[in-house]
mmCIF file of C-alpha atoms in Angstrom:
data_model
loop_
_atom_site.group_PDB
_atom_site.id
_atom_site.type_symbol
_atom_site.label_atom_id
_atom_site.label_comp_id
_atom_site.label_asym_id
_atom_site.label_seq_id
_atom_site.Cartn_x
_atom_site.Cartn_y
_atom_site.Cartn_z
ATOM 1 C CA MET G 1 147.730 169.564 174.237
ATOM 2 C CA ALA G 2 147.826 166.175 175.808
ATOM 3 C CA GLN G 3 147.736 164.780 172.233
ATOM 4 C CA ILE G 4 150.756 166.718 171.173
ATOM 5 C CA THR G 5 152.632 165.428 174.212
ATOM 6 C CA LEU G 6 151.602 161.945 173.254
ATOM 7 C CA PHE G 7 152.852 162.399 169.679
ATOM 8 C CA PHE G 8 156.258 163.507 170.916
ATOM 9 C CA LEU G 9 156.488 160.796 173.514
ATOM 10 C CA PHE G 10 156.270 158.252 170.703
ATOM 11 C CA PHE G 11 158.419 160.400 168.403
ATOM 12 C CA LYS G 12 161.168 160.039 171.045
ATOM 13 C CA ILE G 13 160.722 156.259 171.132
ATOM 14 C CA GLY G 14 160.998 156.135 167.369
ATOM 15 C CA LEU G 15 164.083 158.274 167.432
ATOM 16 C CA PHE G 16 165.978 156.174 170.002
ATOM 17 C CA ALA G 17 164.864 152.679 169.200
ATOM 18 C CA ILE G 18 167.529 151.341 166.857
ATOM 19 C CA GLY G 19 166.776 147.941 165.272
ATOM 20 C CA GLY G 20 163.657 145.913 164.840
ATOM 21 C CA GLY G 21 160.213 146.633 166.275
ATOM 22 C CA LEU G 22 161.206 144.719 169.386
ATOM 23 C CA ALA G 23 163.824 147.357 170.142
ATOM 24 C CA THR G 24 160.927 149.597 171.209
ATOM 25 C CA LEU G 25 159.967 147.229 174.019
ATOM 26 C CA PRO G 26 162.244 148.657 176.745
ATOM 27 C CA PHE G 27 160.723 152.066 176.068
ATOM 28 C CA PHE G 28 157.228 150.630 176.619
ATOM 29 C CA PHE G 29 158.289 149.207 179.940
ATOM 30 C CA GLN G 30 159.528 152.715 180.846
ATOM 31 C CA LEU G 31 156.239 154.171 179.791
ATOM 32 C CA ALA G 32 154.353 151.630 181.880
ATOM 33 C CA ASP G 33 156.450 152.457 184.929
ATOM 34 C CA GLY G 34 156.485 156.195 184.464
ATOM 35 C CA GLU G 35 153.187 157.260 182.923
ATOM 36 C CA GLY G 36 150.918 154.554 184.157
ATOM 37 C CA TRP G 37 148.092 154.576 181.621
ATOM 38 C CA PHE G 38 148.850 150.912 181.079
ATOM 39 C CA ASP G 39 150.799 148.489 183.220
ATOM 40 C CA ARG G 40 153.656 145.979 182.493
ATOM 41 C CA GLU G 41 151.179 143.082 182.204
ATOM 42 C CA MET G 42 149.205 144.954 179.513
ATOM 43 C CA ILE G 43 152.410 145.137 177.398
ATOM 44 C CA GLY G 44 152.222 141.345 176.945
ATOM 45 C CA ASN G 45 148.713 141.736 175.531
ATOM 46 C CA MET G 46 149.648 144.670 173.326
ATOM 47 C CA LEU G 47 152.651 142.784 171.998
ATOM 48 C CA ALA G 48 150.574 139.671 171.277
ATOM 49 C CA VAL G 49 147.943 141.656 169.418
ATOM 50 C CA GLY G 50 150.587 143.729 167.595
ATOM 51 C CA GLN G 51 152.389 140.560 166.484
ATOM 52 C CA SER G 52 149.325 138.599 165.441
ATOM 53 C CA LEU G 53 147.950 141.275 163.164
ATOM 54 C CA PRO G 54 149.674 142.317 159.873
ATOM 55 C CA GLY G 55 152.193 145.122 159.741
ATOM 56 C CA ALA G 56 155.197 146.185 161.782
ATOM 57 C CA ILE G 57 155.119 145.397 165.497
ATOM 58 C CA GLY G 58 156.261 148.845 166.717
ATOM 59 C CA PRO G 59 153.550 150.942 165.117
ATOM 60 C CA ASN G 60 150.953 148.313 165.978
ATOM 61 C CA VAL G 61 151.864 148.269 169.698
ATOM 62 C CA SER G 62 152.070 152.095 169.705
ATOM 63 C CA ALA G 63 148.573 152.288 168.228
ATOM 64 C CA TYR G 64 147.345 150.008 170.996
ATOM 65 C CA ALA G 65 149.053 152.212 173.626
ATOM 66 C CA GLY G 66 147.572 155.361 172.076
ATOM 67 C CA LEU G 67 144.091 153.757 172.126
ATOM 68 C CA LEU G 68 144.477 152.975 175.802
ATOM 69 C CA HIS G 69 145.608 156.564 176.417
ATOM 70 C CA SER G 70 142.622 158.370 174.942
ATOM 71 C CA GLY G 71 140.928 156.713 172.009
ATOM 72 C CA ILE G 72 141.134 156.374 168.237
ATOM 73 C CA ALA G 73 142.680 159.728 167.359
ATOM 74 C CA SER G 74 145.450 159.216 169.873
ATOM 75 C CA SER G 75 146.016 155.773 168.451
ATOM 76 C CA TYR G 76 146.852 157.157 165.048
ATOM 77 C CA LEU G 77 148.928 159.958 166.605
ATOM 78 C CA ALA G 78 151.011 157.519 168.619
ATOM 79 C CA ALA G 79 151.786 155.352 165.595
ATOM 80 C CA LEU G 80 152.585 158.421 163.436
ATOM 81 C CA GLY G 81 154.807 159.816 166.186
ATOM 82 C CA LEU G 82 156.690 156.534 166.225
ATOM 83 C CA VAL G 83 157.302 156.430 162.438
ATOM 84 C CA ALA G 84 157.987 160.157 161.959
ATOM 85 C CA PRO G 85 161.667 160.035 162.937
ATOM 86 C CA SER G 86 162.228 157.053 160.644
ATOM 87 C CA ILE G 87 160.716 158.986 157.740
ATOM 88 C CA ILE G 88 162.797 162.123 158.392
ATOM 89 C CA ILE G 89 166.069 160.333 158.954
ATOM 90 C CA ILE G 90 165.701 157.915 156.042
ATOM 91 C CA LEU G 91 164.804 160.766 153.674
ATOM 92 C CA ILE G 92 168.051 162.515 154.681
ATOM 93 C CA VAL G 93 170.188 159.383 154.513
ATOM 94 C CA ALA G 94 168.695 158.427 151.131
ATOM 95 C CA ARG G 95 169.766 161.813 149.694
ATOM 96 C CA MET G 96 173.290 161.563 151.100
ATOM 97 C CA LEU G 97 173.501 158.035 149.741
ATOM 98 C CA GLU G 98 172.489 159.082 146.242
ATOM 99 C CA ARG G 99 175.184 161.737 146.256
ATOM 100 C CA PHE G 100 177.967 159.486 147.458
ATOM 101 C CA ARG G 101 176.824 156.238 145.860
ATOM 102 C CA GLN G 102 179.664 156.212 143.349
ATOM 103 C CA SER G 103 182.447 157.074 145.753
ATOM 104 C CA SER G 104 184.807 154.186 146.425
ATOM 105 C CA LEU G 105 184.538 154.778 150.165
ATOM 106 C CA VAL G 106 180.834 154.073 150.196
ATOM 107 C CA THR G 107 181.148 151.157 147.850
ATOM 108 C CA THR G 108 183.846 149.643 150.066
ATOM 109 C CA LEU G 109 181.825 150.285 153.198
ATOM 110 C CA PHE G 110 178.910 148.424 151.684
ATOM 111 C CA SER G 111 181.017 145.490 150.685
ATOM 112 C CA GLY G 112 181.418 145.085 154.463
ATOM 113 C CA PHE G 113 177.851 145.960 155.304
ATOM 114 C CA ARG G 114 176.258 143.417 153.027
ATOM 115 C CA PRO G 115 177.736 140.223 154.455
ATOM 116 C CA ALA G 116 177.187 141.654 157.976
ATOM 117 C CA ALA G 117 173.556 142.282 157.245
ATOM 118 C CA ALA G 118 173.145 138.835 155.756
ATOM 119 C CA GLY G 119 174.728 137.442 158.923
ATOM 120 C CA LEU G 120 172.342 139.331 161.166
ATOM 121 C CA LEU G 121 169.397 138.256 159.069
ATOM 122 C CA SER G 122 170.516 134.612 159.165
ATOM 123 C CA ALA G 123 170.815 134.887 162.951
ATOM 124 C CA ALA G 124 167.277 136.370 163.166
ATOM 125 C CA CYS G 125 166.040 133.546 160.925
ATOM 126 C CA LEU G 126 167.641 130.894 163.097
ATOM 127 C CA GLY G 127 166.219 132.601 166.194
ATOM 128 C CA THR G 128 162.703 132.448 164.806
ATOM 129 C CA LEU G 129 163.212 128.852 163.829
ATOM 130 C CA ALA G 130 164.514 127.899 167.249
ATOM 131 C CA LEU G 131 161.472 129.534 168.774
ATOM 132 C CA SER G 132 159.160 127.240 166.833
ATOM 133 C CA LEU G 133 161.211 124.006 166.495
ATOM 134 C CA TRP G 134 163.411 123.800 169.615
ATOM 135 C CA ASN G 135 162.065 122.701 173.001
ATOM 136 C CA SER G 136 164.772 123.088 175.563
ATOM 137 C CA ALA G 137 162.395 121.996 178.339
ATOM 138 C CA ALA G 138 162.039 118.515 176.805
ATOM 139 C CA PRO G 139 162.593 115.581 179.181
ATOM 140 C CA GLU G 140 164.270 113.255 176.612
ATOM 141 C CA TRP G 141 167.047 114.099 174.178
ATOM 142 C CA TYR G 142 165.042 113.038 171.156
ATOM 143 C CA SER G 143 162.207 115.462 171.944
ATOM 144 C CA PHE G 144 164.440 118.559 172.005
ATOM 145 C CA ILE G 145 163.237 119.083 168.422
ATOM 146 C CA ARG G 146 159.529 119.551 167.974
ATOM 147 C CA TRP G 147 159.227 117.026 165.162
ATOM 148 C CA LYS G 148 155.700 117.941 164.066
ATOM 149 C CA GLU G 149 156.684 121.636 163.703
ATOM 150 C CA ALA G 150 159.948 120.660 162.011
ATOM 151 C CA ALA G 151 158.021 118.561 159.440
ATOM 152 C CA ILE G 152 155.648 121.431 158.745
ATOM 153 C CA PHE G 153 158.587 123.745 158.329
ATOM 154 C CA ALA G 154 160.279 121.414 155.840
ATOM 155 C CA VAL G 155 157.131 121.018 153.798
ATOM 156 C CA ILE G 156 156.471 124.783 153.718
ATOM 157 C CA PHE G 157 160.049 125.526 152.718
ATOM 158 C CA LEU G 158 159.909 123.077 149.839
ATOM 159 C CA LEU G 159 156.606 124.535 148.676
ATOM 160 C CA ILE G 160 158.113 128.028 148.792
ATOM 161 C CA VAL G 161 161.157 127.017 146.701
ATOM 162 C CA LYS G 162 159.049 125.068 144.239
ATOM 163 C CA PHE G 163 155.960 127.268 143.701
ATOM 164 C CA LYS G 164 157.183 130.800 144.485
ATOM 165 C CA LYS G 165 153.721 132.057 145.443
ATOM 166 C CA HIS G 166 153.100 135.306 147.386
ATOM 167 C CA PRO G 167 154.237 134.913 151.055
ATOM 168 C CA ILE G 168 150.684 135.493 152.256
ATOM 169 C CA VAL G 169 149.637 132.182 150.665
ATOM 170 C CA TYR G 170 152.077 130.241 152.919
ATOM 171 C CA VAL G 171 151.195 132.314 155.950
ATOM 172 C CA ALA G 172 147.544 131.646 155.496
ATOM 173 C CA ALA G 173 148.090 127.939 154.897
ATOM 174 C CA ALA G 174 150.303 127.661 157.947
ATOM 175 C CA ALA G 175 147.747 129.506 160.068
ATOM 176 C CA ALA G 176 145.141 126.987 158.971
ATOM 177 C CA VAL G 177 147.459 124.092 159.709
ATOM 178 C CA GLY G 178 148.167 125.575 163.129
ATOM 179 C CA VAL G 179 144.493 125.745 163.942
ATOM 180 C CA VAL G 180 143.647 122.288 162.658
ATOM 181 C CA LEU G 181 146.610 120.592 164.450
ATOM 182 C CA LYS G 182 146.247 122.819 167.524
ATOM 183 C CA LEU G 183 149.946 123.756 167.513
ATOM 184 C CA MET P 1 152.423 145.056 151.743
ATOM 185 C CA GLY P 2 151.495 146.290 155.248
ATOM 186 C CA ALA P 3 148.380 144.146 155.074
ATOM 187 C CA SER P 4 150.144 140.995 153.978
ATOM 188 C CA THR P 5 153.205 141.102 156.325
ATOM 189 C CA PHE P 6 152.455 138.803 159.197
ATOM 190 C CA GLY P 7 154.925 138.052 161.994
ATOM 191 C CA GLY P 8 156.742 141.360 162.573
ATOM 192 C CA GLY P 9 159.388 143.351 160.833
ATOM 193 C CA TYR P 10 161.576 140.588 159.458
ATOM 194 C CA ALA P 11 158.619 139.086 157.659
ATOM 195 C CA VAL P 12 158.496 142.146 155.402
ATOM 196 C CA ILE P 13 161.676 141.081 153.651
ATOM 197 C CA PRO P 14 160.253 138.069 151.783
ATOM 198 C CA VAL P 15 157.255 140.186 150.826
ATOM 199 C CA ALA P 16 159.509 142.996 149.605
ATOM 200 C CA GLU P 17 161.553 140.516 147.596
ATOM 201 C CA ARG P 18 158.404 139.177 145.937
ATOM 202 C CA GLU P 19 156.542 142.493 145.329
ATOM 203 C CA LEU P 20 159.365 145.018 144.719
ATOM 204 C CA VAL P 21 162.190 142.893 143.229
ATOM 205 C CA LYS P 22 160.366 140.251 141.236
ATOM 206 C CA LYS P 23 157.050 141.793 140.321
ATOM 207 C CA LYS P 24 157.745 145.565 140.051
ATOM 208 C CA GLY P 25 161.471 145.404 139.334
ATOM 209 C CA TRP P 26 161.987 148.556 141.397
ATOM 210 C CA LEU P 27 164.853 147.172 143.355
ATOM 211 C CA THR P 28 167.575 144.456 143.098
ATOM 212 C CA ILE P 29 167.982 141.947 145.907
ATOM 213 C CA GLU P 30 171.274 143.707 146.762
ATOM 214 C CA GLU P 31 169.460 146.983 147.189
ATOM 215 C CA VAL P 32 167.018 145.343 149.611
ATOM 216 C CA LEU P 33 169.957 144.115 151.618
ATOM 217 C CA ASP P 34 171.554 147.633 151.463
ATOM 218 C CA TYR P 35 168.407 149.320 152.630
ATOM 219 C CA TYR P 36 168.023 146.684 155.337
ATOM 220 C CA THR P 37 171.582 147.468 156.507
ATOM 221 C CA ILE P 38 170.923 151.201 156.698
ATOM 222 C CA ALA P 39 167.653 150.534 158.409
ATOM 223 C CA GLN P 40 169.551 148.546 160.990
ATOM 224 C CA ILE P 41 171.996 151.219 161.905
ATOM 225 C CA THR P 42 169.671 154.245 161.778
ATOM 226 C CA PRO P 43 167.086 154.949 164.404
ATOM 227 C CA GLY P 44 163.586 153.730 163.873
ATOM 228 C CA ILE P 45 161.848 150.532 163.001
ATOM 229 C CA ILE P 46 163.499 148.492 160.262
ATOM 230 C CA SER P 47 160.465 147.697 158.125
ATOM 231 C CA VAL P 48 159.279 151.292 158.350
ATOM 232 C CA ASN P 49 162.714 152.566 157.303
ATOM 233 C CA LEU P 50 162.625 150.152 154.400
ATOM 234 C CA ALA P 51 159.212 151.495 153.262
ATOM 235 C CA THR P 52 160.456 155.099 153.389
ATOM 236 C CA PHE P 53 163.559 154.178 151.409
ATOM 237 C CA VAL P 54 161.589 152.468 148.590
ATOM 238 C CA GLY P 55 158.986 155.273 148.410
ATOM 239 C CA ASN P 56 161.692 157.865 148.265
ATOM 240 C CA LYS P 57 163.562 156.053 145.488
ATOM 241 C CA GLN P 58 160.396 155.688 143.384
ATOM 242 C CA ALA P 59 158.731 159.070 143.978
ATOM 243 C CA GLY P 60 160.868 161.390 146.086
ATOM 244 C CA THR P 61 160.034 162.819 149.538
ATOM 245 C CA LEU P 62 156.286 162.510 149.222
ATOM 246 C CA GLY P 63 156.723 158.976 147.935
ATOM 247 C CA GLY P 64 158.716 158.129 151.052
ATOM 248 C CA ILE P 65 156.044 159.590 153.348
ATOM 249 C CA PHE P 66 153.155 157.933 151.551
ATOM 250 C CA ALA P 67 154.846 154.566 151.227
ATOM 251 C CA THR P 68 155.448 154.581 154.957
ATOM 252 C CA LEU P 69 151.863 155.560 155.828
ATOM 253 C CA GLY P 70 150.549 152.954 153.450
ATOM 254 C CA PHE P 71 152.669 150.370 155.114
ATOM 255 C CA VAL P 72 151.657 151.086 158.751
ATOM 256 C CA LEU P 73 147.970 152.021 158.349
ATOM 257 C CA PRO P 74 146.461 148.581 157.707
ATOM 258 C CA GLY P 75 148.153 147.124 160.806
ATOM 259 C CA ILE P 76 147.294 149.920 163.241
ATOM 260 C CA SER P 77 143.660 150.078 162.060
ATOM 261 C CA LEU P 78 143.303 146.365 162.593
ATOM 262 C CA VAL P 79 144.934 146.618 166.014
ATOM 263 C CA MET P 80 142.337 149.202 166.998
ATOM 264 C CA ALA P 81 139.511 147.156 165.592
ATOM 265 C CA ALA P 82 140.765 144.010 167.434
ATOM 266 C CA ALA P 83 141.348 145.936 170.693
ATOM 267 C CA LEU P 84 137.888 147.552 170.605
ATOM 268 C CA LEU P 85 135.920 144.534 169.510
ATOM 269 C CA ILE P 86 137.581 141.595 171.249
ATOM 270 C CA SER P 87 139.228 142.573 174.508
ATOM 271 C CA ASN P 88 141.160 139.244 174.786
ATOM 272 C CA PHE P 89 141.909 138.847 171.086
ATOM 273 C CA ALA P 90 145.415 137.523 171.528
ATOM 274 C CA GLU P 91 144.399 134.972 174.135
ATOM 275 C CA LEU P 92 141.810 133.314 171.959
ATOM 276 C CA PRO P 93 143.034 129.722 171.435
ATOM 277 C CA ILE P 94 142.341 129.901 167.715
ATOM 278 C CA VAL P 95 144.559 132.966 167.371
ATOM 279 C CA GLN P 96 147.343 131.308 169.316
ATOM 280 C CA HIS P 97 147.222 128.152 167.263
ATOM 281 C CA ALA P 98 147.158 130.140 164.034
ATOM 282 C CA PHE P 99 150.081 132.212 165.106
ATOM 283 C CA ALA P 100 152.151 129.190 166.067
ATOM 284 C CA GLY P 101 151.623 128.067 162.427
ATOM 285 C CA ILE P 102 152.367 131.488 161.063
ATOM 286 C CA ARG P 103 155.691 131.672 162.933
ATOM 287 C CA ILE P 104 156.858 128.527 161.187
ATOM 288 C CA ALA P 105 155.834 129.864 157.744
ATOM 289 C CA VAL P 106 157.581 133.145 158.437
ATOM 290 C CA ALA P 107 160.792 131.381 159.405
ATOM 291 C CA ALA P 108 160.625 129.352 156.169
ATOM 292 C CA LEU P 109 159.966 132.504 154.099
ATOM 293 C CA ILE P 110 162.863 134.344 155.686
ATOM 294 C CA LEU P 111 165.167 131.397 155.175
ATOM 295 C CA ASP P 112 164.218 131.376 151.446
ATOM 296 C CA THR P 113 165.063 135.122 151.128
ATOM 297 C CA VAL P 114 168.228 134.848 153.250
ATOM 298 C CA ILE P 115 169.570 132.171 150.868
ATOM 299 C CA LYS P 116 169.014 134.532 147.927
ATOM 300 C CA MET P 117 170.655 137.385 149.770
ATOM 301 C CA ILE P 118 173.659 135.328 150.715
ATOM 302 C CA LYS P 119 174.221 134.617 147.059
ATOM 303 C CA GLY P 120 174.384 138.377 146.433
ATOM 304 C CA ALA P 121 176.546 139.160 149.436
ATOM 305 C CA PHE P 122 179.168 136.420 149.081
ATOM 306 C CA LYS P 123 181.331 138.063 146.419
ATOM 307 C CA ASP P 124 184.600 136.703 147.773
ATOM 308 C CA ALA P 125 186.223 134.797 150.720
ATOM 309 C CA LYS P 126 186.516 137.960 152.837
ATOM 310 C CA ALA P 127 182.786 138.523 152.559
ATOM 311 C CA VAL P 128 182.149 134.974 153.601
ATOM 312 C CA ALA P 129 184.511 135.492 156.584
ATOM 313 C CA ILE P 130 182.669 138.625 157.700
ATOM 314 C CA TYR P 131 179.341 136.793 157.311
ATOM 315 C CA ILE P 132 180.477 133.836 159.475
ATOM 316 C CA THR P 133 181.954 136.128 162.115
ATOM 317 C CA VAL P 134 178.773 138.209 162.468
ATOM 318 C CA LEU P 135 176.578 135.106 162.522
ATOM 319 C CA ALA P 136 178.765 133.454 165.120
ATOM 320 C CA ILE P 137 178.845 136.510 167.382
ATOM 321 C CA SER P 138 175.100 136.813 167.131
ATOM 322 C CA LEU P 139 174.442 133.189 168.018
ATOM 323 C CA VAL P 140 177.116 132.190 170.538
ATOM 324 C CA PRO P 141 176.214 133.169 174.121
ATOM 325 C CA LEU P 142 179.703 134.713 174.791
ATOM 326 C CA GLY P 143 179.422 133.990 178.478
ATOM 327 C CA ILE P 144 183.072 134.766 179.145
ATOM 328 C CA PHE P 145 182.547 138.529 178.604
ATOM 329 C CA PRO P 146 180.939 140.836 181.133
ATOM 330 C CA PRO P 147 177.293 141.684 180.295
ATOM 331 C CA GLU P 148 178.140 145.219 179.074
ATOM 332 C CA VAL P 149 180.724 143.984 176.550
ATOM 333 C CA ARG P 150 178.456 141.230 175.397
ATOM 334 C CA ALA P 151 175.595 143.722 174.765
ATOM 335 C CA LEU P 152 177.925 145.906 172.725
ATOM 336 C CA LEU P 153 179.335 143.001 170.726
ATOM 337 C CA LYS P 154 175.911 141.646 169.906
ATOM 338 C CA SER P 155 174.308 144.946 169.027
ATOM 339 C CA PRO P 156 173.458 144.997 165.293
ATOM 340 C CA VAL P 157 174.620 148.599 165.050
ATOM 341 C CA PHE P 158 178.062 147.697 166.351
ATOM 342 C CA LEU P 159 178.335 144.587 164.149
ATOM 343 C CA VAL P 160 177.353 146.463 160.966
ATOM 344 C CA LEU P 161 179.613 149.421 161.624
ATOM 345 C CA ALA P 162 182.523 147.189 162.620
ATOM 346 C CA SER P 163 182.110 145.166 159.409
ATOM 347 C CA GLY P 164 182.097 148.375 157.386
ATOM 348 C CA ALA P 165 185.284 149.470 159.144
ATOM 349 C CA LEU P 166 186.835 146.114 158.594
ATOM 350 C CA ALA P 167 185.944 146.293 154.901
ATOM 351 C CA LEU P 168 187.717 149.700 154.623
ATOM 352 C CA VAL P 169 190.854 148.047 155.982
ATOM 353 C CA ILE P 170 190.837 144.764 154.104
ATOM 354 C CA TYR P 171 189.579 145.972 150.728
ATOM 355 C CA ARG P 172 191.474 149.231 150.513
ATOM 356 C CA LYS P 173 194.841 147.771 151.397
ATOM 357 C CA LYS P 174 194.942 145.900 148.116
ATOM 358 C CA PRO P 175 196.016 148.546 145.549
ATOM 359 C CA ARG P 176 198.585 150.066 147.878
ATOM 360 C CA GLY P 177 199.640 146.636 149.225
ATOM 361 C CA ALA P 178 200.703 145.603 145.704
ATOM 362 C CA LYS P 179 204.245 146.543 146.568
ATOM 363 C CA GLU P 180 204.197 143.982 149.382
ATOM 364 C CA GLY P 181 205.128 141.406 146.752
ATOM 365 C CA GLN P 182 201.746 140.306 145.366
#
């Protein structure tokens, strides 16, 4: 019974979190305050683990929360609860889209959606970059940019453009560089 | 793909571009952008929505379900293993250093994909204008607005829907607007 409640708790989060995995965060703070099987501090840990392992952050963090709740079975249930609304909604939307794909209304809508999505993605990209390369706490103006990180970024980007290997290759190499240089 | 996507939901896009567009030829880069848009404005997690979309396109409802499960299972299994085996996994210095490096690589990978997507999305000057507006609203702090208005303006759902509405106005006027002396 408790497991079914758990599933629907995460189903609700999946249903109302619109946007990236981080959009689920406010819901986790609510859970911490209301349910109390983990506290706000633990969320930091859960997030760190969820981000450092492969996969989407939302399901990873939910799995962690489920594990803290009552073990491995609950862990899978929590993650499945979180993704279930996505699956249902997207299956419906995909069908509607197939039907109306050719209508000029939908085509026109998408001619607005595409540049907007590209803009959002660019902003997300710049945000990630700023996180790694920008140091707003720097004492001197010339150290606002983390030069070492910026140099690594430039090298990786050039390698991506030149060699077009699978992303995991660059991720693994960058992880190794991070460990060696103690970034 | 779930096992090789490090650094959160956005990191899936370069992997999708590589695996699904280039290698399998299941999607075009524009379709990835379309799915990403829909994933933005529908509830749920973006990368999960994307997985359902692709699975559904290739193999129907079951395909959508299995693609999604396949995408999330490696990550959640590893989370459990890490949480059970090493209680302070994320605080280990080696993990933190590695992740500082990974973040840089993910930013570079996303930039590479964004550049390709921009080429697909910029079909005319109006599209470029929408792009610049959305990017600017997302980046500029907009301190002059009260917090509620700022939150609305910056919400991806609002920006995407507003751009769609704007497109209906600026692109549909054309044929009827011909009598306006063009």
